């Protein structure tokens, strides 16, 4: 897991949780949404990091833009227009309690779990895709030999 991903999660997890709680209306749903969005970002981290390098921007800039896009999409799907995710300014809500599992985990540990979850999802999608290609290949060969 890249160290810059861990540092980025350390800066972004709590503000994202607060924004997600405002959007979802309850703590647990907000915390779950925040981690889902961070997992999506983790899956694209190498590409986002290359974008930062290519543009000469600080690490995490492209990830911030992508995270805001994801959050805005969730807000639009929920029909909420007045909530915007501001990752650099504290939102006007009290500090949220950490989920029960987070009391034993550091943010670095959570970042590692998010990273592994994203990689697991990528591997699963790759295996499903390979299985579908294999099935299509077998079906095409059967049709070629037996179906004429």
Short mmCIF file of N, CA, C and O in Angstrom, two decimals:
data_model
loop_
_atom_site.label_atom_id
_atom_site.label_comp_id
_atom_site.label_asym_id
_atom_site.label_seq_id
_atom_site.Cartn_x
_atom_site.Cartn_y
_atom_site.Cartn_z
N UNK A 1 0.84 -1.17 0.00
CA UNK A 1 0.00 0.00 0.00
C UNK A 1 0.89 1.24 0.00
O UNK A 1 1.80 1.34 0.81
N UNK A 2 0.61 2.18 -0.89
CA UNK A 2 1.43 3.39 -0.95
C UNK A 2 1.27 4.28 0.29
O UNK A 2 0.16 4.46 0.79
N UNK A 3 2.37 4.83 0.74
CA UNK A 3 2.34 5.70 1.91
C UNK A 3 1.54 6.97 1.63
O UNK A 3 0.88 7.50 2.55
N UNK A 4 1.57 7.45 0.39
CA UNK A 4 0.80 8.67 0.09
C UNK A 4 -0.70 8.42 0.15
O UNK A 4 -1.47 9.32 0.48
N UNK A 5 -1.14 7.19 -0.10
CA UNK A 5 -2.56 6.87 0.06
C UNK A 5 -2.95 6.93 1.53
O UNK A 5 -3.97 7.50 1.89
N UNK A 6 -2.11 6.35 2.39
CA UNK A 6 -2.39 6.38 3.83
C UNK A 6 -2.45 7.82 4.34
O UNK A 6 -3.37 8.18 5.08
N UNK A 7 -1.51 8.64 3.93
CA UNK A 7 -1.51 10.05 4.35
C UNK A 7 -2.76 10.77 3.85
O UNK A 7 -3.35 11.58 4.57
N UNK A 8 -3.17 10.46 2.64
CA UNK A 8 -4.37 11.09 2.07
C UNK A 8 -5.61 10.67 2.86
O UNK A 8 -6.46 11.51 3.19
N UNK A 9 -5.73 9.38 3.18
CA UNK A 9 -6.87 8.90 3.96
C UNK A 9 -6.88 9.57 5.33
O UNK A 9 -7.94 9.96 5.83
N UNK A 10 -5.72 9.73 5.94
CA UNK A 10 -5.66 10.38 7.26
C UNK A 10 -6.21 11.80 7.20
O UNK A 10 -6.85 12.26 8.15
N UNK A 11 -5.99 12.50 6.09
CA UNK A 11 -6.49 13.87 5.94
C UNK A 11 -7.96 13.92 5.55
O UNK A 11 -8.65 14.88 5.87
N UNK A 12 -8.45 12.92 4.85
CA UNK A 12 -9.77 13.00 4.23
C UNK A 12 -10.87 12.20 4.89
O UNK A 12 -12.05 12.50 4.68
N UNK A 13 -10.54 11.21 5.69
CA UNK A 13 -11.57 10.33 6.26
C UNK A 13 -12.57 11.09 7.12
O UNK A 13 -13.78 10.99 6.91
N UNK A 14 -12.12 11.84 8.10
CA UNK A 14 -13.04 12.51 9.02
C UNK A 14 -13.90 13.57 8.33
O UNK A 14 -15.11 13.60 8.54
N UNK A 15 -13.33 14.45 7.49
CA UNK A 15 -14.21 15.41 6.78
C UNK A 15 -15.23 14.70 5.88
O UNK A 15 -16.38 15.12 5.78
N UNK A 16 -14.81 13.61 5.25
CA UNK A 16 -15.73 12.86 4.40
C UNK A 16 -16.83 12.22 5.23
O UNK A 16 -18.00 12.23 4.84
N UNK A 17 -16.48 11.68 6.39
CA UNK A 17 -17.50 11.10 7.27
C UNK A 17 -18.54 12.15 7.66
O UNK A 17 -19.73 11.87 7.68
N UNK A 18 -18.08 13.36 8.01
CA UNK A 18 -19.02 14.42 8.40
C UNK A 18 -19.94 14.78 7.24
O UNK A 18 -21.15 14.92 7.41
N UNK A 19 -19.37 14.93 6.04
CA UNK A 19 -20.19 15.24 4.88
C UNK A 19 -21.18 14.13 4.55
O UNK A 19 -22.34 14.38 4.24
N UNK A 20 -20.72 12.89 4.65
CA UNK A 20 -21.59 11.75 4.36
C UNK A 20 -22.70 11.63 5.39
O UNK A 20 -23.83 11.27 5.06
N UNK A 21 -22.39 11.98 6.64
CA UNK A 21 -23.43 11.95 7.67
C UNK A 21 -24.50 12.99 7.38
O UNK A 21 -25.69 12.73 7.54
N UNK A 22 -24.10 14.16 6.94
CA UNK A 22 -25.08 15.18 6.56
C UNK A 22 -25.95 14.69 5.41
O UNK A 22 -27.15 14.93 5.38
N UNK A 23 -25.33 14.02 4.48
CA UNK A 23 -26.06 13.53 3.32
C UNK A 23 -26.99 12.37 3.67
O UNK A 23 -28.14 12.33 3.26
N UNK A 24 -26.50 11.43 4.46
CA UNK A 24 -27.26 10.24 4.81
C UNK A 24 -28.24 10.46 5.95
O UNK A 24 -29.24 9.77 6.05
N UNK A 25 -27.91 11.37 6.86
CA UNK A 25 -28.81 11.65 7.97
C UNK A 25 -28.59 10.82 9.21
O UNK A 25 -29.25 11.02 10.22
N UNK A 26 -27.68 9.87 9.15
CA UNK A 26 -27.37 9.07 10.34
C UNK A 26 -25.90 8.65 10.32
O UNK A 26 -25.29 8.53 9.26
N UNK A 27 -25.37 8.44 11.52
CA UNK A 27 -23.94 8.18 11.67
C UNK A 27 -23.46 6.94 10.92
O UNK A 27 -22.52 7.00 10.14
N UNK A 28 -24.08 5.82 11.19
CA UNK A 28 -23.60 4.56 10.64
C UNK A 28 -23.66 4.56 9.11
O UNK A 28 -22.72 4.12 8.45
N UNK A 29 -24.73 5.07 8.55
CA UNK A 29 -24.84 5.13 7.09
C UNK A 29 -23.79 6.07 6.51
O UNK A 29 -23.20 5.80 5.46
N UNK A 30 -23.53 7.18 7.19
CA UNK A 30 -22.51 8.12 6.74
C UNK A 30 -21.12 7.51 6.78
O UNK A 30 -20.32 7.68 5.85
N UNK A 31 -20.82 6.80 7.85
CA UNK A 31 -19.52 6.15 7.96
C UNK A 31 -19.35 5.08 6.89
O UNK A 31 -18.28 4.95 6.30
N UNK A 32 -20.41 4.34 6.64
CA UNK A 32 -20.36 3.31 5.61
C UNK A 32 -20.16 3.94 4.24
O UNK A 32 -19.34 3.47 3.45
N UNK A 33 -20.89 5.01 3.93
CA UNK A 33 -20.74 5.67 2.65
C UNK A 33 -19.33 6.22 2.48
O UNK A 33 -18.73 6.08 1.41
N UNK A 34 -18.78 6.81 3.53
CA UNK A 34 -17.43 7.37 3.46
C UNK A 34 -16.42 6.28 3.09
O UNK A 34 -15.58 6.47 2.21
N UNK A 35 -16.53 5.14 3.71
CA UNK A 35 -15.59 4.06 3.43
C UNK A 35 -15.80 3.46 2.04
O UNK A 35 -14.84 3.07 1.38
N UNK A 36 -17.04 3.41 1.59
CA UNK A 36 -17.31 2.94 0.22
C UNK A 36 -16.66 3.88 -0.80
O UNK A 36 -16.03 3.42 -1.76
N UNK A 37 -16.81 5.17 -0.60
CA UNK A 37 -16.23 6.14 -1.53
C UNK A 37 -14.71 6.07 -1.50
O UNK A 37 -14.05 6.15 -2.56
N UNK A 38 -14.13 5.91 -0.32
CA UNK A 38 -12.67 5.80 -0.23
C UNK A 38 -12.16 4.53 -0.89
O UNK A 38 -11.08 4.52 -1.47
N UNK A 39 -12.94 3.47 -0.84
CA UNK A 39 -12.56 2.22 -1.52
C UNK A 39 -12.55 2.42 -3.03
O UNK A 39 -11.64 1.93 -3.71
N UNK A 40 -13.51 3.16 -3.55
CA UNK A 40 -13.55 3.44 -4.99
C UNK A 40 -12.31 4.26 -5.38
O UNK A 40 -11.68 3.99 -6.40
N UNK A 41 -11.95 5.24 -4.55
CA UNK A 41 -10.76 6.04 -4.83
C UNK A 41 -9.51 5.16 -4.76
O UNK A 41 -8.62 5.27 -5.61
N UNK A 42 -9.44 4.26 -3.79
CA UNK A 42 -8.27 3.37 -3.65
C UNK A 42 -8.08 2.53 -4.90
O UNK A 42 -6.95 2.30 -5.33
N UNK A 43 -9.18 2.08 -5.49
CA UNK A 43 -9.09 1.26 -6.70
C UNK A 43 -8.47 2.03 -7.85
O UNK A 43 -7.84 1.43 -8.72
N UNK A 44 -8.62 3.33 -7.85
CA UNK A 44 -8.07 4.16 -8.93
C UNK A 44 -6.84 4.95 -8.52
O UNK A 44 -6.38 5.81 -9.26
N UNK A 45 -6.33 4.70 -7.33
CA UNK A 45 -5.23 5.49 -6.80
C UNK A 45 -4.02 5.57 -7.74
O UNK A 45 -3.50 6.66 -7.96
N UNK A 46 -3.53 4.47 -8.30
CA UNK A 46 -2.35 4.59 -9.18
C UNK A 46 -2.60 5.54 -10.35
O UNK A 46 -1.73 6.36 -10.68
N UNK A 47 -3.76 5.46 -10.96
CA UNK A 47 -4.08 6.36 -12.08
C UNK A 47 -4.20 7.81 -11.61
O UNK A 47 -3.73 8.73 -12.27
N UNK A 48 -4.84 8.02 -10.45
CA UNK A 48 -4.99 9.37 -9.92
C UNK A 48 -3.63 9.96 -9.55
O UNK A 48 -3.36 11.14 -9.79
N UNK A 49 -2.77 9.13 -9.00
CA UNK A 49 -1.42 9.58 -8.63
C UNK A 49 -0.61 9.96 -9.87
O UNK A 49 0.12 10.95 -9.87
N UNK A 50 -0.75 9.17 -10.95
CA UNK A 50 -0.06 9.52 -12.21
C UNK A 50 -0.56 10.85 -12.76
O UNK A 50 0.21 11.63 -13.31
N UNK A 51 -1.86 11.11 -12.60
CA UNK A 51 -2.42 12.39 -13.04
C UNK A 51 -1.78 13.53 -12.27
O UNK A 51 -1.42 14.56 -12.86
N UNK A 52 -1.62 13.39 -10.96
CA UNK A 52 -0.96 14.42 -10.16
C UNK A 52 0.46 14.66 -10.65
O UNK A 52 0.90 15.80 -10.80
N UNK A 53 1.19 13.59 -10.90
CA UNK A 53 2.58 13.69 -11.35
C UNK A 53 2.64 14.37 -12.71
O UNK A 53 3.47 15.28 -12.91
N UNK A 54 1.79 13.96 -13.62
CA UNK A 54 1.79 14.53 -14.97
C UNK A 54 1.46 16.03 -14.94
O UNK A 54 2.04 16.80 -15.69
N UNK A 55 0.57 16.43 -14.08
CA UNK A 55 0.17 17.84 -14.00
C UNK A 55 1.04 18.65 -13.05
O UNK A 55 0.86 19.86 -12.92
N UNK A 56 1.93 17.98 -12.33
CA UNK A 56 2.78 18.68 -11.37
C UNK A 56 2.03 19.16 -10.14
O UNK A 56 2.42 20.15 -9.53
N UNK A 57 0.99 18.46 -9.76
CA UNK A 57 0.17 18.84 -8.61
C UNK A 57 0.58 18.03 -7.38
O UNK A 57 1.16 16.95 -7.51
N UNK A 58 0.27 18.54 -6.20
CA UNK A 58 0.58 17.77 -4.98
C UNK A 58 -0.16 16.44 -4.96
O UNK A 58 -1.26 16.32 -5.52
N UNK A 59 0.44 15.46 -4.30
CA UNK A 59 -0.18 14.14 -4.19
C UNK A 59 -1.56 14.25 -3.56
O UNK A 59 -1.75 14.93 -2.56
N UNK A 60 -2.52 13.61 -4.18
CA UNK A 60 -3.88 13.59 -3.66
C UNK A 60 -4.82 14.60 -4.30
O UNK A 60 -6.02 14.57 -4.05
N UNK A 61 -4.30 15.49 -5.14
CA UNK A 61 -5.15 16.51 -5.76
C UNK A 61 -6.19 15.88 -6.68
O UNK A 61 -7.38 16.19 -6.62
N UNK A 62 -5.76 14.98 -7.55
CA UNK A 62 -6.70 14.29 -8.44
C UNK A 62 -7.66 13.42 -7.64
O UNK A 62 -8.85 13.32 -7.98
N UNK A 63 -7.17 12.81 -6.57
CA UNK A 63 -8.04 11.98 -5.72
C UNK A 63 -9.11 12.85 -5.05
O UNK A 63 -10.26 12.43 -4.94
N UNK A 64 -8.73 14.06 -4.62
CA UNK A 64 -9.72 14.97 -4.04
C UNK A 64 -10.80 15.33 -5.05
O UNK A 64 -11.99 15.32 -4.73
N UNK A 65 -10.39 15.64 -6.28
CA UNK A 65 -11.36 15.97 -7.32
C UNK A 65 -12.31 14.78 -7.57
O UNK A 65 -13.52 14.96 -7.68
N UNK A 66 -11.74 13.59 -7.66
CA UNK A 66 -12.53 12.39 -7.91
C UNK A 66 -13.48 12.11 -6.74
O UNK A 66 -14.65 11.78 -6.95
N UNK A 67 -12.99 12.27 -5.52
CA UNK A 67 -13.82 12.05 -4.34
C UNK A 67 -14.99 13.03 -4.32
O UNK A 67 -16.13 12.65 -4.02
N UNK A 68 -14.73 14.28 -4.65
CA UNK A 68 -15.82 15.28 -4.71
C UNK A 68 -16.84 14.90 -5.78
O UNK A 68 -18.04 15.06 -5.58
N UNK A 69 -16.37 14.40 -6.93
CA UNK A 69 -17.28 13.94 -7.98
C UNK A 69 -18.17 12.81 -7.48
O UNK A 69 -19.39 12.81 -7.71
N UNK A 70 -17.56 11.84 -6.82
CA UNK A 70 -18.32 10.71 -6.29
C UNK A 70 -19.35 11.19 -5.27
O UNK A 70 -20.50 10.75 -5.28
N UNK A 71 -18.93 12.09 -4.39
CA UNK A 71 -19.83 12.61 -3.36
C UNK A 71 -20.98 13.38 -4.01
O UNK A 71 -22.14 13.21 -3.63
N UNK A 72 -20.66 14.23 -4.98
CA UNK A 72 -21.71 15.00 -5.67
C UNK A 72 -22.69 14.08 -6.37
O UNK A 72 -23.89 14.35 -6.40
N UNK A 73 -22.19 12.99 -6.94
CA UNK A 73 -23.06 12.02 -7.59
C UNK A 73 -24.01 11.37 -6.57
O UNK A 73 -25.20 11.19 -6.83
N UNK A 74 -23.47 11.03 -5.40
CA UNK A 74 -24.31 10.47 -4.34
C UNK A 74 -25.37 11.47 -3.90
O UNK A 74 -26.52 11.11 -3.68
N UNK A 75 -24.97 12.74 -3.76
CA UNK A 75 -25.92 13.78 -3.37
C UNK A 75 -27.01 13.94 -4.42
O UNK A 75 -28.19 14.07 -4.08
N UNK A 76 -26.62 13.93 -5.69
CA UNK A 76 -27.60 14.06 -6.77
C UNK A 76 -28.55 12.87 -6.77
O UNK A 76 -29.76 13.05 -6.96
N UNK A 77 -28.03 11.67 -6.56
CA UNK A 77 -28.88 10.48 -6.51
C UNK A 77 -29.87 10.54 -5.36
O UNK A 77 -30.98 10.03 -5.46
N UNK A 78 -29.45 11.19 -4.26
CA UNK A 78 -30.33 11.32 -3.10
C UNK A 78 -31.27 12.52 -3.24
O UNK A 78 -32.13 12.73 -2.39
N UNK A 79 -31.10 13.31 -4.30
CA UNK A 79 -31.94 14.49 -4.52
C UNK A 79 -31.59 15.65 -3.62
O UNK A 79 -32.41 16.53 -3.40
N UNK A 80 -30.36 15.67 -3.11
CA UNK A 80 -29.91 16.73 -2.22
C UNK A 80 -29.00 17.67 -3.01
O UNK A 80 -28.03 17.22 -3.61
N UNK A 81 -29.33 18.95 -3.01
CA UNK A 81 -28.54 19.90 -3.80
C UNK A 81 -27.72 20.86 -2.95
O UNK A 81 -26.81 21.49 -3.45
N UNK A 82 -28.05 20.98 -1.68
CA UNK A 82 -27.40 22.01 -0.87
C UNK A 82 -26.23 21.52 -0.02
O UNK A 82 -25.69 22.26 0.78
N UNK A 83 -25.80 20.28 -0.21
CA UNK A 83 -24.65 19.76 0.54
C UNK A 83 -23.50 19.58 -0.43
O UNK A 83 -23.60 18.86 -1.42
N UNK A 84 -22.40 20.24 -0.15
CA UNK A 84 -21.17 20.12 -0.93
C UNK A 84 -20.08 19.63 0.01
O UNK A 84 -20.00 20.05 1.15
N UNK A 85 -19.23 18.79 -0.51
CA UNK A 85 -18.14 18.25 0.29
C UNK A 85 -16.97 19.22 0.27
O UNK A 85 -16.42 19.52 -0.78
N UNK A 86 -16.64 19.74 1.43
CA UNK A 86 -15.47 20.62 1.56
C UNK A 86 -14.46 19.88 2.43
O UNK A 86 -14.61 19.79 3.64
N UNK A 87 -13.44 19.37 1.80
CA UNK A 87 -12.45 18.55 2.49
C UNK A 87 -11.47 19.36 3.32
O UNK A 87 -10.76 18.81 4.15
N UNK A 88 -11.42 20.65 3.09
CA UNK A 88 -10.43 21.49 3.79
C UNK A 88 -11.03 22.35 4.89
O UNK A 88 -10.30 22.98 5.63
N UNK A 89 -12.34 22.41 5.00
CA UNK A 89 -12.97 23.23 6.01
C UNK A 89 -13.87 22.35 6.87
O UNK A 89 -14.60 21.51 6.35
N UNK A 90 -13.82 22.55 8.16
CA UNK A 90 -14.67 21.76 9.06
C UNK A 90 -16.13 22.09 8.80
O UNK A 90 -16.49 23.25 8.65
N UNK A 91 -16.95 21.06 8.73
CA UNK A 91 -18.37 21.26 8.53
C UNK A 91 -19.04 21.61 9.85
O UNK A 91 -18.58 21.20 10.91
N UNK A 92 -20.14 22.35 9.82
CA UNK A 92 -20.78 22.81 11.06
C UNK A 92 -21.62 21.73 11.74
O UNK A 92 -22.80 21.89 11.94
N UNK A 93 -20.97 20.62 12.05
CA UNK A 93 -21.63 19.57 12.83
C UNK A 93 -20.66 19.13 13.90
O UNK A 93 -19.44 19.23 13.73
N UNK A 94 -21.16 18.63 15.01
CA UNK A 94 -20.24 18.16 16.06
C UNK A 94 -19.41 16.99 15.56
O UNK A 94 -19.82 16.27 14.66
N UNK A 95 -18.26 16.83 16.17
CA UNK A 95 -17.39 15.70 15.81
C UNK A 95 -18.15 14.40 16.02
O UNK A 95 -18.78 14.19 17.04
N UNK A 96 -18.11 13.55 15.04
CA UNK A 96 -18.83 12.29 15.10
C UNK A 96 -18.03 11.26 15.89
O UNK A 96 -16.81 11.22 15.79
N UNK A 97 -18.72 10.43 16.63
CA UNK A 97 -18.00 9.35 17.30
C UNK A 97 -17.48 8.36 16.27
O UNK A 97 -18.06 8.20 15.21
N UNK A 98 -16.38 7.73 16.59
CA UNK A 98 -15.84 6.73 15.69
C UNK A 98 -16.70 5.47 15.76
O UNK A 98 -17.29 5.17 16.79
N UNK A 99 -16.77 4.74 14.65
CA UNK A 99 -17.49 3.47 14.72
C UNK A 99 -16.79 2.54 15.72
O UNK A 99 -15.60 2.69 15.99
N UNK A 100 -17.51 1.57 16.25
CA UNK A 100 -16.96 0.72 17.30
C UNK A 100 -15.70 0.00 16.85
O UNK A 100 -14.76 -0.16 17.62
N UNK A 101 -15.64 -0.45 15.59
CA UNK A 101 -14.44 -1.15 15.13
C UNK A 101 -13.25 -0.22 15.01
O UNK A 101 -12.12 -0.64 15.09
N UNK A 102 -13.50 1.08 14.81
CA UNK A 102 -12.40 2.03 14.62
C UNK A 102 -11.71 2.37 15.93
O UNK A 102 -10.63 2.93 15.93
N UNK A 103 -12.30 2.01 17.05
CA UNK A 103 -11.67 2.31 18.34
C UNK A 103 -10.41 1.49 18.53
O UNK A 103 -9.55 1.86 19.31
N UNK A 104 -10.28 0.39 17.81
CA UNK A 104 -9.09 -0.44 17.92
C UNK A 104 -8.17 -0.28 16.71
O UNK A 104 -7.10 -0.85 16.67
N UNK A 105 -8.61 0.49 15.71
CA UNK A 105 -7.84 0.68 14.49
C UNK A 105 -7.33 2.11 14.39
O UNK A 105 -8.03 3.04 14.75
N UNK A 106 -6.14 2.26 13.88
CA UNK A 106 -5.66 3.59 13.54
C UNK A 106 -6.19 3.93 12.15
O UNK A 106 -6.66 3.05 11.42
N UNK A 107 -6.09 5.19 11.78
CA UNK A 107 -6.51 5.58 10.43
C UNK A 107 -5.62 4.87 9.41
O UNK A 107 -6.08 4.47 8.34
N UNK A 108 -4.36 4.65 9.74
CA UNK A 108 -3.47 3.89 8.85
C UNK A 108 -3.96 2.46 8.65
O UNK A 108 -3.89 1.93 7.54
N UNK A 109 -4.44 1.85 9.73
CA UNK A 109 -5.01 0.50 9.61
C UNK A 109 -6.25 0.51 8.73
O UNK A 109 -6.45 -0.39 7.91
N UNK A 110 -7.08 1.54 8.91
CA UNK A 110 -8.27 1.64 8.07
C UNK A 110 -7.88 1.83 6.61
O UNK A 110 -8.50 1.25 5.72
N UNK A 111 -6.86 2.64 6.36
CA UNK A 111 -6.39 2.84 4.99
C UNK A 111 -5.94 1.52 4.39
O UNK A 111 -6.22 1.23 3.22
N UNK A 112 -5.24 0.71 5.18
CA UNK A 112 -4.79 -0.59 4.69
C UNK A 112 -5.98 -1.49 4.37
O UNK A 112 -5.97 -2.20 3.35
N UNK A 113 -7.01 -1.47 5.20
CA UNK A 113 -8.21 -2.26 4.93
C UNK A 113 -8.92 -1.78 3.67
O UNK A 113 -9.37 -2.59 2.85
N UNK A 114 -9.02 -0.47 3.50
CA UNK A 114 -9.64 0.09 2.29
C UNK A 114 -8.86 -0.32 1.04
O UNK A 114 -9.44 -0.67 0.01
N UNK A 115 -7.54 -0.25 1.14
CA UNK A 115 -6.68 -0.61 0.02
C UNK A 115 -6.87 -2.07 -0.36
O UNK A 115 -7.03 -2.41 -1.52
N UNK A 116 -6.87 -2.94 0.64
CA UNK A 116 -7.04 -4.37 0.37
C UNK A 116 -8.42 -4.66 -0.19
O UNK A 116 -8.57 -5.49 -1.09
N UNK A 117 -9.42 -3.99 0.32
CA UNK A 117 -10.78 -4.17 -0.20
C UNK A 117 -10.87 -3.76 -1.67
O UNK A 117 -11.48 -4.45 -2.48
N UNK A 118 -10.23 -2.65 -2.02
CA UNK A 118 -10.23 -2.19 -3.42
C UNK A 118 -9.50 -3.20 -4.31
O UNK A 118 -9.97 -3.52 -5.41
N UNK A 119 -8.38 -3.71 -3.85
CA UNK A 119 -7.62 -4.68 -4.64
C UNK A 119 -8.39 -5.99 -4.78
O UNK A 119 -8.38 -6.63 -5.83
N UNK A 120 -9.07 -6.39 -3.72
CA UNK A 120 -9.88 -7.61 -3.77
C UNK A 120 -11.00 -7.46 -4.79
O UNK A 120 -11.29 -8.39 -5.56
N UNK A 121 -11.64 -6.31 -4.81
CA UNK A 121 -12.70 -6.05 -5.78
C UNK A 121 -12.14 -6.09 -7.20
O UNK A 121 -12.75 -6.67 -8.10
N UNK A 122 -10.97 -5.50 -7.40
CA UNK A 122 -10.34 -5.51 -8.73
C UNK A 122 -10.01 -6.93 -9.17
O UNK A 122 -10.25 -7.30 -10.32
N UNK A 123 -9.47 -7.74 -8.26
CA UNK A 123 -9.16 -9.12 -8.59
C UNK A 123 -10.42 -9.91 -8.94
O UNK A 123 -10.45 -10.68 -9.89
N UNK A 124 -11.47 -9.69 -8.16
CA UNK A 124 -12.73 -10.39 -8.40
C UNK A 124 -13.30 -10.01 -9.77
O UNK A 124 -13.73 -10.87 -10.53
N UNK A 125 -13.25 -8.74 -10.12
CA UNK A 125 -13.74 -8.30 -11.43
C UNK A 125 -12.90 -8.89 -12.55
O UNK A 125 -13.43 -9.26 -13.59
N UNK A 126 -11.61 -8.96 -12.34
CA UNK A 126 -10.73 -9.54 -13.35
C UNK A 126 -11.06 -11.02 -13.55
O UNK A 126 -11.14 -11.49 -14.69
N UNK A 127 -11.26 -11.76 -12.47
CA UNK A 127 -11.62 -13.17 -12.58
C UNK A 127 -12.97 -13.38 -13.25
O UNK A 127 -13.13 -14.28 -14.08
N UNK A 128 -13.93 -12.54 -12.92
CA UNK A 128 -15.24 -12.64 -13.56
C UNK A 128 -15.12 -12.36 -15.05
O UNK A 128 -15.68 -13.08 -15.88
N UNK A 129 -14.37 -11.33 -15.40
CA UNK A 129 -14.15 -11.00 -16.82
C UNK A 129 -13.46 -12.13 -17.56
O UNK A 129 -13.85 -12.48 -18.68
N UNK A 130 -12.43 -12.70 -16.94
CA UNK A 130 -11.72 -13.82 -17.58
C UNK A 130 -12.65 -15.02 -17.75
O UNK A 130 -12.62 -15.70 -18.78
N UNK A 131 -13.50 -15.27 -16.76
CA UNK A 131 -14.45 -16.36 -16.86
C UNK A 131 -15.44 -16.15 -18.00
O UNK A 131 -15.76 -17.07 -18.75
N UNK A 132 -15.92 -14.92 -18.14
CA UNK A 132 -16.85 -14.62 -19.23
C UNK A 132 -16.19 -14.75 -20.60
O UNK A 132 -16.80 -15.27 -21.54
N UNK A 133 -14.95 -14.30 -20.70
CA UNK A 133 -14.22 -14.44 -21.97
C UNK A 133 -14.01 -15.92 -22.28
O UNK A 133 -14.20 -16.36 -23.42
N UNK A 134 -13.63 -16.69 -21.27
CA UNK A 134 -13.45 -18.14 -21.47
C UNK A 134 -14.74 -18.81 -21.90
O UNK A 134 -14.74 -19.64 -22.82
N UNK A 135 -15.84 -18.45 -21.27
CA UNK A 135 -17.13 -19.02 -21.65
C UNK A 135 -17.49 -18.66 -23.09
O UNK A 135 -17.94 -19.51 -23.86
N UNK A 136 -17.28 -17.40 -23.45
CA UNK A 136 -17.59 -16.96 -24.82
C UNK A 136 -16.70 -17.70 -25.83
O UNK A 136 -17.16 -18.07 -26.92
N UNK A 137 -15.45 -17.90 -25.47
CA UNK A 137 -14.53 -18.62 -26.36
C UNK A 137 -14.98 -20.07 -26.55
O UNK A 137 -15.03 -20.57 -27.68
N UNK A 138 -15.34 -20.75 -25.47
CA UNK A 138 -15.81 -22.13 -25.56
C UNK A 138 -17.10 -22.18 -26.37
O UNK A 138 -17.28 -23.06 -27.23
N UNK A 139 -18.02 -21.25 -26.13
CA UNK A 139 -19.27 -21.23 -26.88
C UNK A 139 -19.00 -21.00 -28.38
O UNK A 139 -19.63 -21.66 -29.23
N UNK A 140 -18.08 -20.12 -28.71
CA UNK A 140 -17.75 -19.86 -30.11
C UNK A 140 -17.12 -21.09 -30.75
O UNK A 140 -17.43 -21.44 -31.90
N UNK A 141 -16.23 -21.76 -30.03
CA UNK A 141 -15.61 -22.97 -30.57
C UNK A 141 -16.64 -24.09 -30.78
O UNK A 141 -16.61 -24.79 -31.79
N UNK A 142 -17.52 -24.24 -29.81
CA UNK A 142 -18.59 -25.26 -29.95
C UNK A 142 -19.48 -24.95 -31.15
O UNK A 142 -19.83 -25.86 -31.91
N UNK A 143 -19.80 -23.71 -31.31
CA UNK A 143 -20.65 -23.33 -32.44
C UNK A 143 -19.92 -23.58 -33.77
O UNK A 143 -20.51 -24.03 -34.74
N UNK A 144 -18.62 -23.28 -33.77
CA UNK A 144 -17.82 -23.44 -34.97
C UNK A 144 -17.72 -24.93 -35.35
O UNK A 144 -17.86 -25.30 -36.50
N UNK A 145 -17.50 -25.80 -34.33
CA UNK A 145 -17.32 -27.22 -34.63
C UNK A 145 -18.62 -27.99 -34.77
O UNK A 145 -18.71 -28.93 -35.54
N UNK A 146 -19.63 -27.62 -33.98
CA UNK A 146 -20.84 -28.42 -33.95
C UNK A 146 -22.05 -27.75 -34.60
O UNK A 146 -23.00 -28.41 -34.97
N UNK A 147 -22.04 -26.43 -34.66
CA UNK A 147 -23.22 -25.74 -35.12
C UNK A 147 -23.14 -25.27 -36.57
O UNK A 147 -24.14 -24.92 -37.19
N UNK A 148 -21.98 -25.28 -37.09
CA UNK A 148 -21.73 -24.96 -38.46
C UNK A 148 -22.04 -23.61 -38.85
O UNK A 148 -22.29 -22.95 -39.64
#
